[in-house]
Structure formats: C-alpha cells, structure tokens
Amino acid sequence: MESLFYRAVLHVILRDHYSSYKSEKRVGNVYSRAKSFVDYVRRALRRLELDDSKLCDSDIQSYHDTYEARMDEMHAFNLLKVTLAPCIEGLILLDRLCYLKEQENVSFSALVQLFDPLLSPRCYAVVGLKSHAMKLKS
C-alpha cells in the first residue's frame, strides 16, 4: 500500500513542479530500493530523466507529510477497486457474450477459460464461431 501512496504523491509533485510531466519512461520498481520517500522521489526523477535539483529534501518530505493523512482514504479506495474489479470485468465479459448470442450469423459462442485465474484474473476469452449458410445455385 505504501508503494501506491508514494507513486500517487510523486504524481502530485510532477504536476506541481514539472508541468504535469508525461513520459514514455516508467518509474518501475524504484520503491523496493528506496530508503525513504525523499530517496524514492529522487530515484524516480532520475529514472524519468528530470532535474531533481528543483526540489530540496524538505520540500519533498513536506509533500509526504501533507498527504500522509489521506493514506486511509487511498487504502479504502484500493480495497473497493480490488473488490469491484472482478464484478465489473465479469459484466463486461457477459455483455460481449450476450452480443455474440444475439447475432444471427454466430452459430456458437462461449466464455473459455484459457489458464489458471490465480495467474491472472483476465484468463477468459470470448469465443464466437460464424455460421456459414450454403448458397444453392439454381
């Protein structure tokens, strides 16, 4: 949970000091090597190839301290997301399956489990087979 918090506060810093900086580069797994929030931000800025001298350590730490009180909100949101995501994904799969079932030119449609859901919850495929009506020549 703390790594998500660090990433969220980093985005606020990027918005405030780097003009909502967008990059093709990814921060990656900086959190596991960081010794503190300040170290995390410094490593992330270097990974994004941004000038980390724009901010002093106390400014970075003040962002952490300001948003730390909202960590419970973030935790609650994340629990809600984790709880509802499978339901929403299931509804989307069922909607796509229903669409195929409504098509006259589809002879068979099903949800097929491709691999173990413990590996990934997105382990299902929506499969449809077109029916081929034979045209008779007279």
PDB file of C-alpha atoms in Angstrom:
ATOM      1  CA  MET A   1       0.000   0.000   0.000  1.00  0.00           C
ATOM      2  CA  GLU A   2       2.843   2.362   0.794  1.00  0.00           C
ATOM      3  CA  SER A   3       4.301   1.986  -2.701  1.00  0.00           C
ATOM      4  CA  LEU A   4       0.970   3.099  -4.204  1.00  0.00           C
ATOM      5  CA  PHE A   5       0.942   6.058  -1.831  1.00  0.00           C
ATOM      6  CA  TYR A   6       4.486   7.011  -2.856  1.00  0.00           C
ATOM      7  CA  ARG A   7       3.532   6.821  -6.518  1.00  0.00           C
ATOM      8  CA  ALA A   8       0.423   8.964  -6.002  1.00  0.00           C
ATOM      9  CA  VAL A   9       2.356  11.671  -4.154  1.00  0.00           C
ATOM     10  CA  LEU A  10       5.059  11.547  -6.826  1.00  0.00           C
ATOM     11  CA  HIS A  11       2.385  12.354  -9.405  1.00  0.00           C
ATOM     12  CA  VAL A  12       1.340  15.392  -7.371  1.00  0.00           C
ATOM     13  CA  ILE A  13       4.963  16.547  -7.294  1.00  0.00           C
ATOM     14  CA  LEU A  14       5.240  16.020 -11.062  1.00  0.00           C
ATOM     15  CA  ARG A  15       2.065  18.025 -11.590  1.00  0.00           C
ATOM     16  CA  ASP A  16       3.184  20.873  -9.353  1.00  0.00           C
ATOM     17  CA  HIS A  17       6.836  21.149 -10.374  1.00  0.00           C
ATOM     18  CA  TYR A  18       7.143  19.569 -13.803  1.00  0.00           C
ATOM     19  CA  SER A  19       4.003  20.872 -15.562  1.00  0.00           C
ATOM     20  CA  SER A  20       2.047  17.595 -15.426  1.00  0.00           C
ATOM     21  CA  TYR A  21       5.023  15.852 -16.943  1.00  0.00           C
ATOM     22  CA  LYS A  22       4.100  12.961 -19.224  1.00  0.00           C
ATOM     23  CA  SER A  23       6.711  10.497 -20.331  1.00  0.00           C
ATOM     24  CA  GLU A  24       7.078   7.257 -22.190  1.00  0.00           C
ATOM     25  CA  LYS A  25       9.544   6.273 -19.479  1.00  0.00           C
ATOM     26  CA  ARG A  26       8.310   4.352 -16.454  1.00  0.00           C
ATOM     27  CA  VAL A  27       9.395   4.744 -12.857  1.00  0.00           C
ATOM     28  CA  GLY A  28       9.483   0.974 -12.475  1.00  0.00           C
ATOM     29  CA  ASN A  29      10.310  -0.736  -9.214  1.00  0.00           C
ATOM     30  CA  VAL A  30      12.073   2.194  -7.555  1.00  0.00           C
ATOM     31  CA  TYR A  31      10.153   1.667  -4.308  1.00  0.00           C
ATOM     32  CA  SER A  32      11.921  -1.582  -3.379  1.00  0.00           C
ATOM     33  CA  ARG A  33      15.334   0.095  -3.438  1.00  0.00           C
ATOM     34  CA  ALA A  34      14.327   3.406  -1.828  1.00  0.00           C
ATOM     35  CA  LYS A  35      15.278   4.017   1.792  1.00  0.00           C
ATOM     36  CA  SER A  36      12.735   6.822   2.309  1.00  0.00           C
ATOM     37  CA  PHE A  37      10.144   8.864   0.450  1.00  0.00           C
ATOM     38  CA  VAL A  38      12.752  11.502  -0.405  1.00  0.00           C
ATOM     39  CA  ASP A  39      15.047   8.804  -1.787  1.00  0.00           C
ATOM     40  CA  TYR A  40      12.124   7.345  -3.760  1.00  0.00           C
ATOM     41  CA  VAL A  41      11.338  10.711  -5.368  1.00  0.00           C
ATOM     42  CA  ARG A  42      14.997  11.383  -6.173  1.00  0.00           C
ATOM     43  CA  ARG A  43      15.380   7.940  -7.801  1.00  0.00           C
ATOM     44  CA  ALA A  44      12.097   8.323  -9.708  1.00  0.00           C
ATOM     45  CA  LEU A  45      13.046  11.754 -11.048  1.00  0.00           C
ATOM     46  CA  ARG A  46      16.396  10.422 -12.222  1.00  0.00           C
ATOM     47  CA  ARG A  47      14.663   7.454 -13.877  1.00  0.00           C
ATOM     48  CA  LEU A  48      12.342   9.924 -15.652  1.00  0.00           C
ATOM     49  CA  GLU A  49      15.403  11.990 -16.606  1.00  0.00           C
ATOM     50  CA  LEU A  50      14.086  15.073 -14.799  1.00  0.00           C
ATOM     51  CA  ASP A  51      16.105  17.668 -12.905  1.00  0.00           C
ATOM     52  CA  ASP A  52      15.810  16.663  -9.249  1.00  0.00           C
ATOM     53  CA  SER A  53      17.691  19.788  -8.108  1.00  0.00           C
ATOM     54  CA  LYS A  54      14.446  21.789  -8.486  1.00  0.00           C
ATOM     55  CA  LEU A  55      13.337  20.433  -5.098  1.00  0.00           C
ATOM     56  CA  CYS A  56      15.106  20.312  -1.779  1.00  0.00           C
ATOM     57  CA  ASP A  57      14.643  17.339   0.554  1.00  0.00           C
ATOM     58  CA  SER A  58      12.411  19.301   2.933  1.00  0.00           C
ATOM     59  CA  ASP A  59      10.028  20.244   0.073  1.00  0.00           C
ATOM     60  CA  ILE A  60       9.766  16.606  -0.962  1.00  0.00           C
ATOM     61  CA  GLN A  61       9.198  15.494   2.625  1.00  0.00           C
ATOM     62  CA  SER A  62       6.522  18.158   3.100  1.00  0.00           C
ATOM     63  CA  TYR A  63       4.504  16.577   0.252  1.00  0.00           C
ATOM     64  CA  HIS A  64       4.706  13.232   2.045  1.00  0.00           C
ATOM     65  CA  ASP A  65       3.660  14.792   5.354  1.00  0.00           C
ATOM     66  CA  THR A  66       0.785  16.728   3.761  1.00  0.00           C
ATOM     67  CA  TYR A  67      -0.762  13.708   2.066  1.00  0.00           C
ATOM     68  CA  GLU A  68       0.039  11.086   4.693  1.00  0.00           C
ATOM     69  CA  ALA A  69      -3.237  11.884   6.476  1.00  0.00           C
ATOM     70  CA  ARG A  70      -5.114  10.769   3.345  1.00  0.00           C
ATOM     71  CA  MET A  71      -3.474   7.346   3.189  1.00  0.00           C
ATOM     72  CA  ASP A  72      -6.542   5.747   4.818  1.00  0.00           C
ATOM     73  CA  GLU A  73      -8.718   7.137   2.009  1.00  0.00           C
ATOM     74  CA  MET A  74      -6.375   5.669  -0.563  1.00  0.00           C
ATOM     75  CA  HIS A  75      -6.394   2.329   1.225  1.00  0.00           C
ATOM     76  CA  ALA A  76     -10.220   2.301   1.271  1.00  0.00           C
ATOM     77  CA  PHE A  77     -10.375   3.233  -2.419  1.00  0.00           C
ATOM     78  CA  ASN A  78      -7.914   0.492  -3.306  1.00  0.00           C
ATOM     79  CA  LEU A  79      -9.906  -2.119  -1.356  1.00  0.00           C
ATOM     80  CA  LEU A  80     -13.075  -1.021  -3.140  1.00  0.00           C
ATOM     81  CA  LYS A  81     -11.308  -1.220  -6.512  1.00  0.00           C
ATOM     82  CA  VAL A  82      -9.933  -4.691  -5.787  1.00  0.00           C
ATOM     83  CA  THR A  83     -13.366  -5.867  -4.632  1.00  0.00           C
ATOM     84  CA  LEU A  84     -15.368  -4.454  -7.539  1.00  0.00           C
ATOM     85  CA  ALA A  85     -12.940  -5.081 -10.406  1.00  0.00           C
ATOM     86  CA  PRO A  86     -13.805  -8.793 -10.837  1.00  0.00           C
ATOM     87  CA  CYS A  87     -17.540  -7.965 -10.854  1.00  0.00           C
ATOM     88  CA  ILE A  88     -17.121  -5.255 -13.493  1.00  0.00           C
ATOM     89  CA  GLU A  89     -14.863  -7.428 -15.640  1.00  0.00           C
ATOM     90  CA  GLY A  90     -17.417 -10.246 -15.359  1.00  0.00           C
ATOM     91  CA  LEU A  91     -20.205  -7.926 -16.502  1.00  0.00           C
ATOM     92  CA  ILE A  92     -18.144  -6.803 -19.498  1.00  0.00           C
ATOM     93  CA  LEU A  93     -17.435 -10.412 -20.495  1.00  0.00           C
ATOM     94  CA  LEU A  94     -21.113 -11.338 -20.146  1.00  0.00           C
ATOM     95  CA  ASP A  95     -22.148  -8.300 -22.189  1.00  0.00           C
ATOM     96  CA  ARG A  96     -19.799  -9.319 -25.008  1.00  0.00           C
ATOM     97  CA  LEU A  97     -21.054 -12.899 -24.835  1.00  0.00           C
ATOM     98  CA  CYS A  98     -24.690 -11.721 -24.969  1.00  0.00           C
ATOM     99  CA  TYR A  99     -23.857  -9.602 -28.019  1.00  0.00           C
ATOM    100  CA  LEU A 100     -22.488 -12.679 -29.815  1.00  0.00           C
ATOM    101  CA  LYS A 101     -25.537 -14.761 -28.788  1.00  0.00           C
ATOM    102  CA  GLU A 102     -27.797 -12.122 -30.390  1.00  0.00           C
ATOM    103  CA  GLN A 103     -26.037 -12.304 -33.761  1.00  0.00           C
ATOM    104  CA  GLU A 104     -27.767 -14.443 -36.365  1.00  0.00           C
ATOM    105  CA  ASN A 105     -24.523 -15.344 -38.135  1.00  0.00           C
ATOM    106  CA  VAL A 106     -22.886 -16.774 -34.979  1.00  0.00           C
ATOM    107  CA  SER A 107     -23.530 -20.483 -34.526  1.00  0.00           C
ATOM    108  CA  PHE A 108     -21.654 -20.919 -31.254  1.00  0.00           C
ATOM    109  CA  SER A 109     -20.366 -18.543 -28.574  1.00  0.00           C
ATOM    110  CA  ALA A 110     -18.889 -19.142 -25.144  1.00  0.00           C
ATOM    111  CA  LEU A 111     -16.540 -17.893 -22.470  1.00  0.00           C
ATOM    112  CA  VAL A 112     -13.463 -20.086 -22.434  1.00  0.00           C
ATOM    113  CA  GLN A 113     -11.012 -20.213 -19.548  1.00  0.00           C
ATOM    114  CA  LEU A 114      -7.531 -20.154 -21.087  1.00  0.00           C
ATOM    115  CA  PHE A 115      -5.402 -20.558 -17.970  1.00  0.00           C
ATOM    116  CA  ASP A 116      -5.433 -20.541 -14.184  1.00  0.00           C
ATOM    117  CA  PRO A 117      -7.239 -17.488 -12.736  1.00  0.00           C
ATOM    118  CA  LEU A 118      -4.680 -17.374  -9.918  1.00  0.00           C
ATOM    119  CA  LEU A 119      -2.080 -16.369 -12.522  1.00  0.00           C
ATOM    120  CA  SER A 120      -4.306 -13.564 -13.810  1.00  0.00           C
ATOM    121  CA  PRO A 121      -7.982 -12.737 -13.372  1.00  0.00           C
ATOM    122  CA  ARG A 122      -8.070 -11.952 -17.107  1.00  0.00           C
ATOM    123  CA  CYS A 123      -7.882 -15.601 -18.069  1.00  0.00           C
ATOM    124  CA  TYR A 124     -11.073 -15.794 -20.129  1.00  0.00           C
ATOM    125  CA  ALA A 125     -11.654 -15.434 -23.850  1.00  0.00           C
ATOM    126  CA  VAL A 126     -14.930 -14.649 -25.564  1.00  0.00           C
ATOM    127  CA  VAL A 127     -15.174 -17.079 -28.480  1.00  0.00           C
ATOM    128  CA  GLY A 128     -17.653 -16.982 -31.335  1.00  0.00           C
ATOM    129  CA  LEU A 129     -17.941 -19.155 -34.413  1.00  0.00           C
ATOM    130  CA  LYS A 130     -19.596 -17.781 -37.519  1.00  0.00           C
ATOM    131  CA  SER A 131     -22.188 -19.938 -39.195  1.00  0.00           C
ATOM    132  CA  HIS A 132     -21.796 -20.434 -42.893  1.00  0.00           C
ATOM    133  CA  ALA A 133     -25.043 -20.641 -44.759  1.00  0.00           C
ATOM    134  CA  MET A 134     -24.713 -22.566 -48.006  1.00  0.00           C
ATOM    135  CA  LYS A 135     -25.917 -20.793 -51.084  1.00  0.00           C
ATOM    136  CA  LEU A 136     -27.623 -23.082 -53.539  1.00  0.00           C
ATOM    137  CA  LYS A 137     -27.252 -22.361 -57.225  1.00  0.00           C
ATOM    138  CA  SER A 138     -30.311 -23.000 -59.287  1.00  0.00           C
TER     139      SER A 138
END
